[in-house]
CSV table of N, CA and C in Angstrom, one decimal:
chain,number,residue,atom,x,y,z
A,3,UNK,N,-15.4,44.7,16.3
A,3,UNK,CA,-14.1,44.3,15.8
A,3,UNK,C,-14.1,42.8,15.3
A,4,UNK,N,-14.6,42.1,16.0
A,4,UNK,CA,-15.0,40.3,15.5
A,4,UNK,C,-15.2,40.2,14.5
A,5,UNK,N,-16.3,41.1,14.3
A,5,UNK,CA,-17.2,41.0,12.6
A,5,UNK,C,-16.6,41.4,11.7
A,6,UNK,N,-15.6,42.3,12.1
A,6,UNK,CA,-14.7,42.5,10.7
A,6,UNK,C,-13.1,41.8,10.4
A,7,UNK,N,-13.1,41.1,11.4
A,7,UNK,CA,-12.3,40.6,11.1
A,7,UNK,C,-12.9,39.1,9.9
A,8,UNK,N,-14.1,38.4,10.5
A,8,UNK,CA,-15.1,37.5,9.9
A,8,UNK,C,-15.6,38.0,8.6
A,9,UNK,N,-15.7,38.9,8.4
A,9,UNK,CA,-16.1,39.9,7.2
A,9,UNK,C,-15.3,40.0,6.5
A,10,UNK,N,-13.6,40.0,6.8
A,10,UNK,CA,-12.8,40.4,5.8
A,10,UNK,C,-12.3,38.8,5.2
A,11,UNK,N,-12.8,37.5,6.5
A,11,UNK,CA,-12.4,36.1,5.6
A,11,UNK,C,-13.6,35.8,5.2
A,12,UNK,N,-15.3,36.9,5.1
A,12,UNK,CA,-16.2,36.3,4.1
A,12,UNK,C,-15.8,36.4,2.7
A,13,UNK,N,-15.6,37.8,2.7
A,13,UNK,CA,-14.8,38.7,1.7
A,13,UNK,C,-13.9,37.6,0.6
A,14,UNK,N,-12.9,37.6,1.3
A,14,UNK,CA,-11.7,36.3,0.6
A,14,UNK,C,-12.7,35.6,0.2
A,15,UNK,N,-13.3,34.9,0.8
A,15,UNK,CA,-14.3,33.1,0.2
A,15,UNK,C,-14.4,33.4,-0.9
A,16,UNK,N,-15.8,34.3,-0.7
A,16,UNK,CA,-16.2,35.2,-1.8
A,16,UNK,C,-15.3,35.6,-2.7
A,17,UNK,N,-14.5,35.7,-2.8
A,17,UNK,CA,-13.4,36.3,-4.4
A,17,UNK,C,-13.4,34.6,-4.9
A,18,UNK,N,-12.5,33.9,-3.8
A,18,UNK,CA,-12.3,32.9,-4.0
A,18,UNK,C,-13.4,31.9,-4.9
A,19,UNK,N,-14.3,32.0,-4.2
A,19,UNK,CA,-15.7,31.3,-5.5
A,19,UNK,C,-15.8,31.6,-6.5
A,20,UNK,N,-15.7,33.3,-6.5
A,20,UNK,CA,-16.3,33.9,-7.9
A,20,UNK,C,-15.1,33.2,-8.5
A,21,UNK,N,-14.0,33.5,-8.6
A,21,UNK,CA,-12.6,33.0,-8.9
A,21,UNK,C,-12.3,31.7,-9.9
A,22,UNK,N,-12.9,31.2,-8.5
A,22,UNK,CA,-12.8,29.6,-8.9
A,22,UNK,C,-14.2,29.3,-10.4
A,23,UNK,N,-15.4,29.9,-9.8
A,23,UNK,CA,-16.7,29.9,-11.1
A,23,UNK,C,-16.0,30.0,-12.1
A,24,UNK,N,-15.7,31.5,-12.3
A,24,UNK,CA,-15.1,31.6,-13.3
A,24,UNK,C,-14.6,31.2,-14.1
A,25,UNK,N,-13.5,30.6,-13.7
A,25,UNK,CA,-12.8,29.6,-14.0
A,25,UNK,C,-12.9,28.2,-14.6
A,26,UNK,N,-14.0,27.8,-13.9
A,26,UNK,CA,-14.6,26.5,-14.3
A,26,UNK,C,-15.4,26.6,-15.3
A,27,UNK,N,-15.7,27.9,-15.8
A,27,UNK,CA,-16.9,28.2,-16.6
A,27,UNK,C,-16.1,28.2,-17.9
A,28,UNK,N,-14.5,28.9,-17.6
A,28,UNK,CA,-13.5,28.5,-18.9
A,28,UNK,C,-13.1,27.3,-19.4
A,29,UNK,N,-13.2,26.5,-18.2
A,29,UNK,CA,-12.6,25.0,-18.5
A,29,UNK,C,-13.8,24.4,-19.3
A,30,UNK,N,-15.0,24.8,-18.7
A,30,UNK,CA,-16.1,24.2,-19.5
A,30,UNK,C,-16.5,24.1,-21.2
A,31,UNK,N,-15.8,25.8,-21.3
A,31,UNK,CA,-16.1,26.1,-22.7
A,31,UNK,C,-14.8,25.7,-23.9
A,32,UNK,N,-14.0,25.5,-22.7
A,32,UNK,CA,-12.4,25.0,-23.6
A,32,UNK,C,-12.7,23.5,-23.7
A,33,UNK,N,-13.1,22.7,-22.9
A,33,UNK,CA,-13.7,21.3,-23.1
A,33,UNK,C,-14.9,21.1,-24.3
A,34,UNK,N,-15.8,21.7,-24.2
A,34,UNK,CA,-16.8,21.8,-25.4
A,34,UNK,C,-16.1,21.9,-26.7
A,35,UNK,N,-15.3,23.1,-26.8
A,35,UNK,CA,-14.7,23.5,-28.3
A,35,UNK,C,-13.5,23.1,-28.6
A,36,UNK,N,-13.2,22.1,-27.6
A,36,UNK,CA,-12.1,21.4,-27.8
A,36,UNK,C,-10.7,22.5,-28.2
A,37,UNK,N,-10.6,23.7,-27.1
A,37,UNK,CA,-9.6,24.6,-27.1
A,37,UNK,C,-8.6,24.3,-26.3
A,38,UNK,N,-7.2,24.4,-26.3
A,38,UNK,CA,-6.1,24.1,-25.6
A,38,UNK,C,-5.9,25.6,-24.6
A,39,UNK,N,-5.7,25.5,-23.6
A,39,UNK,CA,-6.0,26.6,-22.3
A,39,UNK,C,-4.5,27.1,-21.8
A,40,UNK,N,-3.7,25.9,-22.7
A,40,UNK,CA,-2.1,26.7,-22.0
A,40,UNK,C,-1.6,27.1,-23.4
A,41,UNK,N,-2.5,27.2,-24.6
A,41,UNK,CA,-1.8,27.8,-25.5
A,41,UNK,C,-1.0,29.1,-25.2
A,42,UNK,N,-1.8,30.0,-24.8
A,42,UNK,CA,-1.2,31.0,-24.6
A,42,UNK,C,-1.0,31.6,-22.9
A,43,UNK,N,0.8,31.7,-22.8
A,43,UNK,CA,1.1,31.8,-21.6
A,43,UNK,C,1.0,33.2,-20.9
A,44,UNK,N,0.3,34.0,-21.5
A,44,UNK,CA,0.2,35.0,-20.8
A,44,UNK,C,-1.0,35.2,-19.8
A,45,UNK,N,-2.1,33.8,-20.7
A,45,UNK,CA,-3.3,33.8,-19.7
A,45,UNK,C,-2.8,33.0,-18.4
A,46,UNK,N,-1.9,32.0,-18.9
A,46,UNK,CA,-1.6,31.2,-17.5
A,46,UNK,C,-1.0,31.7,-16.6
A,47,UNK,N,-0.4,32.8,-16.8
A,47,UNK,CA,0.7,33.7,-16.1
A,47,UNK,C,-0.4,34.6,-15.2
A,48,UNK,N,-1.6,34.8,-15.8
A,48,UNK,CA,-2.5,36.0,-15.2
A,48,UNK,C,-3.2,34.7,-14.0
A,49,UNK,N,-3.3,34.0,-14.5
A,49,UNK,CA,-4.0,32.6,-13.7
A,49,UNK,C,-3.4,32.4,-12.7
A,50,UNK,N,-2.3,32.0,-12.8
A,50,UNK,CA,-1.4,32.0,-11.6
A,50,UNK,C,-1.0,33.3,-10.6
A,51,UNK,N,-0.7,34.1,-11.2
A,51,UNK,CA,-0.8,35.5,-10.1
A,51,UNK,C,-2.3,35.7,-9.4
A,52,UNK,N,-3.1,35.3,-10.5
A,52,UNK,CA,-4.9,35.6,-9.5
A,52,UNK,C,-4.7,34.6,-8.5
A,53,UNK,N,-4.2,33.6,-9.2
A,53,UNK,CA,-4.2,32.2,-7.4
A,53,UNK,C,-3.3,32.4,-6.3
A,54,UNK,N,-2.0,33.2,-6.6
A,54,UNK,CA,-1.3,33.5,-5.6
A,54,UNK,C,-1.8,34.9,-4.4
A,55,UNK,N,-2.7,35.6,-5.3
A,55,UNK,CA,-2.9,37.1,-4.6
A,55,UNK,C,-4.3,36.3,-3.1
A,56,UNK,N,-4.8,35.9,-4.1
A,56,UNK,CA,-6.4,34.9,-3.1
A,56,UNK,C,-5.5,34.2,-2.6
A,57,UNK,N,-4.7,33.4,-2.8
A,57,UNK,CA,-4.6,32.7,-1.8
A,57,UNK,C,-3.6,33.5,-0.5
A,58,UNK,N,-3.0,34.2,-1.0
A,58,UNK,CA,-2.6,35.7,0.1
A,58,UNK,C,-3.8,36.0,1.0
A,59,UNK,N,-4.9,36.0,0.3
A,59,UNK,CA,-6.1,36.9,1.0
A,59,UNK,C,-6.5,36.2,1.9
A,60,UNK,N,-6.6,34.5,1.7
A,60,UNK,CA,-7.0,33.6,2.3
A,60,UNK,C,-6.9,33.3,3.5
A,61,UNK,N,-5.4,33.1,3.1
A,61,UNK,CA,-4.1,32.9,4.3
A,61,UNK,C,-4.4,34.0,5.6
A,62,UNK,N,-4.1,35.4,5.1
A,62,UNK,CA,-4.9,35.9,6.0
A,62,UNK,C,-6.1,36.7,6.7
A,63,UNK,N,-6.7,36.2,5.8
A,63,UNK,CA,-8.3,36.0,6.7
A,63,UNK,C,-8.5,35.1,7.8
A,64,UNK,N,-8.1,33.9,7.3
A,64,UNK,CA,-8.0,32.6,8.3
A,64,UNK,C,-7.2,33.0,9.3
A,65,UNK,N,-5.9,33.3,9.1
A,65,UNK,CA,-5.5,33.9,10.7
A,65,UNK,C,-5.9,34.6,11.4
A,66,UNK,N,-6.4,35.7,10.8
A,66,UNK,CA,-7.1,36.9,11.6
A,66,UNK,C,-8.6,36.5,12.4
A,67,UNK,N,-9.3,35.0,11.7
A,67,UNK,CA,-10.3,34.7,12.6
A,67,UNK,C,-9.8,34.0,13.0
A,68,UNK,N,-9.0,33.0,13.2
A,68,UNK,CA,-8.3,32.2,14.2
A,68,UNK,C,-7.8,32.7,15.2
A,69,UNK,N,-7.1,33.9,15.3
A,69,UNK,CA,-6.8,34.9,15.9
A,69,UNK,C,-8.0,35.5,16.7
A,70,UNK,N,-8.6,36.0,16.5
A,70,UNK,CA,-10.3,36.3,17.2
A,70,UNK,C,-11.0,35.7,18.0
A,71,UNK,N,-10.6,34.0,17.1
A,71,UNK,CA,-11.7,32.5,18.0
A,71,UNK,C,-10.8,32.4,19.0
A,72,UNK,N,-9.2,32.3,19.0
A,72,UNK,CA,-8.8,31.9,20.2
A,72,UNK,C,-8.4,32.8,21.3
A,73,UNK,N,-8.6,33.7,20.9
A,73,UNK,CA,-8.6,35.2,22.2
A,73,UNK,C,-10.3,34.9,23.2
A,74,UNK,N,-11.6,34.8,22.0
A,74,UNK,CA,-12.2,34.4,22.8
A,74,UNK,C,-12.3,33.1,23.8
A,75,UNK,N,-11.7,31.7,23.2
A,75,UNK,CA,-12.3,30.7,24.3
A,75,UNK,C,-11.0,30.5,24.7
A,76,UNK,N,-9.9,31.1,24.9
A,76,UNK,CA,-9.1,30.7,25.6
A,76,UNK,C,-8.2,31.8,26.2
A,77,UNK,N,-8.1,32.8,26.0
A,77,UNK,CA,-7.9,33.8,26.7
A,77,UNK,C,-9.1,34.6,27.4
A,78,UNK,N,-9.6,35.2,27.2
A,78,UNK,CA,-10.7,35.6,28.1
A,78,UNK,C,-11.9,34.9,28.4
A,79,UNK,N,-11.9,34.0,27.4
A,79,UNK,CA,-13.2,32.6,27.9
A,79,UNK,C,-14.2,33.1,28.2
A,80,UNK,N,-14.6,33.8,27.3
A,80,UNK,CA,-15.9,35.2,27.0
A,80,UNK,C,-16.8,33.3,26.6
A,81,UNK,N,-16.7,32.7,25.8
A,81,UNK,CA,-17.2,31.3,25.7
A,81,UNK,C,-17.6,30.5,26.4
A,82,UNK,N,-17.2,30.4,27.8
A,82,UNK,CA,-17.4,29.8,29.2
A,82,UNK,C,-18.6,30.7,29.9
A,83,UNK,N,-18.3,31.7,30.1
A,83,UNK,CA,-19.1,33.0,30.3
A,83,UNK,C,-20.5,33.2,29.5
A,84,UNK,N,-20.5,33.3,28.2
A,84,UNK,CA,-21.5,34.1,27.8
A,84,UNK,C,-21.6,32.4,26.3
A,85,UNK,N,-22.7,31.6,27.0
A,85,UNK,CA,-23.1,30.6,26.5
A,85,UNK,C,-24.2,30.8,24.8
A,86,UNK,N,-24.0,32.2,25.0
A,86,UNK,CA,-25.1,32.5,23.4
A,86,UNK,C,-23.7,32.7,22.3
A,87,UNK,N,-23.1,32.9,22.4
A,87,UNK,CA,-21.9,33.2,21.8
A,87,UNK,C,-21.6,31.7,20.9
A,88,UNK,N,-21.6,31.7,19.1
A,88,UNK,CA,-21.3,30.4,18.4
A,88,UNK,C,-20.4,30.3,18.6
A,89,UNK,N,-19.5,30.1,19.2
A,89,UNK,CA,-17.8,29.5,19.4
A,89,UNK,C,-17.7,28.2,18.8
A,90,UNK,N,-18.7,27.4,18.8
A,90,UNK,CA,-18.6,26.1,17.7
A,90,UNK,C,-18.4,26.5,16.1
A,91,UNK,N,-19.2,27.7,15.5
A,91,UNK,CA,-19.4,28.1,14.6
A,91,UNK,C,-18.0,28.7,14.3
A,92,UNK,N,-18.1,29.4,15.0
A,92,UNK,CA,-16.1,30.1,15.2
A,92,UNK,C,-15.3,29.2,14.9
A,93,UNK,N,-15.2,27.8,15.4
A,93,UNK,CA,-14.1,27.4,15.3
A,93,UNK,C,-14.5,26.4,13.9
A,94,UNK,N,-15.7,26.1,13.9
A,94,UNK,CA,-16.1,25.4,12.1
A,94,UNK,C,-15.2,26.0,11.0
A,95,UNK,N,-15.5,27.8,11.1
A,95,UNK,CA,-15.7,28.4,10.0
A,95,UNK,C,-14.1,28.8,9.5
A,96,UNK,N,-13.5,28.5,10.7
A,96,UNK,CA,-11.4,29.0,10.7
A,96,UNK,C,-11.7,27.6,10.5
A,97,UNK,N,-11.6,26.3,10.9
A,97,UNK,CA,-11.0,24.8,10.3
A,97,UNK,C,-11.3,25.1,8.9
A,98,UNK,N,-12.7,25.3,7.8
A,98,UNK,CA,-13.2,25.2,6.6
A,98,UNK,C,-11.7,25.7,5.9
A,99,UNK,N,-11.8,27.4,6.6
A,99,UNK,CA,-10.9,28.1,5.8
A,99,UNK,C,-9.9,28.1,5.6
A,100,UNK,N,-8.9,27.1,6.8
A,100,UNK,CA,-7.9,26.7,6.5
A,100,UNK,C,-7.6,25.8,5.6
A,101,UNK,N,-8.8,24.7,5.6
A,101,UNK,CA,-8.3,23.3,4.6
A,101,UNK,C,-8.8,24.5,3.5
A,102,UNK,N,-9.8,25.2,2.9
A,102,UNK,CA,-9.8,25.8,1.6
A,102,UNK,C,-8.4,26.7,1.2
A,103,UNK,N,-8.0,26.9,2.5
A,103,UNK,CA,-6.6,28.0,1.8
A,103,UNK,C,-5.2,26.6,1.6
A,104,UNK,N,-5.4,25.9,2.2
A,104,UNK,CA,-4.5,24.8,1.6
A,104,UNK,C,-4.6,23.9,0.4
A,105,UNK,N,-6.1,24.0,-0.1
A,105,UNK,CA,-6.1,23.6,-1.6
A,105,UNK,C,-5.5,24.4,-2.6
A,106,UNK,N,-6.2,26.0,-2.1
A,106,UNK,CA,-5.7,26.8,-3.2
A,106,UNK,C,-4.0,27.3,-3.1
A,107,UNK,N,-3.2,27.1,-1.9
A,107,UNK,CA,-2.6,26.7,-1.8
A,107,UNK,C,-1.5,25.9,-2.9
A,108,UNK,N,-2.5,24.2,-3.0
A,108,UNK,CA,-2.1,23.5,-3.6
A,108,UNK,C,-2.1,24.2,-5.0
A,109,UNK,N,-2.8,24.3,-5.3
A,109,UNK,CA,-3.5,24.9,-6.8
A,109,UNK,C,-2.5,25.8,-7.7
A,110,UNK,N,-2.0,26.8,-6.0
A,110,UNK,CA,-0.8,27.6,-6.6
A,110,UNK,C,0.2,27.5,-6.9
A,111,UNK,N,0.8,26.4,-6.4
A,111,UNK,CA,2.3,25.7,-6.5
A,111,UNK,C,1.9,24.9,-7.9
A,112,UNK,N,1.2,24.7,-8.0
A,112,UNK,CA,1.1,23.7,-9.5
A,112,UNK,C,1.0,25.0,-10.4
A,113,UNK,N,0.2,25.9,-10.4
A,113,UNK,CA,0.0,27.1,-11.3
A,113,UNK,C,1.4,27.7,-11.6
A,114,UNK,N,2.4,28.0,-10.4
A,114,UNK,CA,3.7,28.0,-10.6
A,114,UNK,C,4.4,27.3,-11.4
A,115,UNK,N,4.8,26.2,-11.2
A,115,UNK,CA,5.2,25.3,-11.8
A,115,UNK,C,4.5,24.8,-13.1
A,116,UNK,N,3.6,25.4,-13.8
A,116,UNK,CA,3.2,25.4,-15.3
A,116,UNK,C,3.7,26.9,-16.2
A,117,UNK,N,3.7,27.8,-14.8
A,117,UNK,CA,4.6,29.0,-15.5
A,117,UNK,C,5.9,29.0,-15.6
A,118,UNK,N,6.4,28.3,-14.9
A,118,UNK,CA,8.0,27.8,-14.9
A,118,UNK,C,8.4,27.3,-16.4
A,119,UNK,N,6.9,26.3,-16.5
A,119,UNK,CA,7.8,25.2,-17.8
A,119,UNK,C,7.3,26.0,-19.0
A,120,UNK,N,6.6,27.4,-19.0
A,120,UNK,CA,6.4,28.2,-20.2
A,120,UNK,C,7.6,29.0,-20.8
A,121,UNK,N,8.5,29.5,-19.6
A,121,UNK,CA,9.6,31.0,-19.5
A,121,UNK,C,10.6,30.0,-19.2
């Protein structure tokens, strides 16, 4: 049950990078050819819904392992107990994913707010 819950916030990352690649690989090519990227608002519109849905996914991934880390070391203190167990790694990998889901987060409220000033 641990591992899928960890599995479903690798899952997220993972969208999230390809996502973000992606992405950067457009800005790259729009910088080169000197293309304007908010000409057309239907792509910004798709942009912005892809950053709201990930950052959905994000949001809860990260709870559901933060949810998991703290059942272990603080409710049943399976951590205290059974010393092979990464409970450091546990709690690394939920802090990462929260500050990552509060950038994209950020990301999305601004993506919002450039679809606002389109419609």
């Amino acid at each position: 049950m641990v591992s899928l819950y960890f599995s479903y916030l690798n899952t997220a990352l993972v969208l999230q990078f390809l996502w973000s690649m992606g992405f950067a690989c457009q800005d790259i090519f729009a910088l080169r050819n000197k293309k304007d990227l908010h000409a057309e608002p239907e792509l910004v519109l798709l942009r912005a819904i892809g950053d709201w849905v990930l950052a959905i996914l994000m949001f809860s991934g990260s709870c559901a392992a933060a949810s998991v880390t703290i059942f272990f070391m603080k409710d049943v203190k399976f951590c205290a107990e059974y010393r092979r167990l990464p409970c450091g790694q546990f709690e690394l990998s939920v802090a990462l994913a929260f500050i990552t889901w509060s950038l994209q987060a950020a990301s999305s409220f601004s993506g919002f707010w450039l679809v606002v000033s389109f419609f």
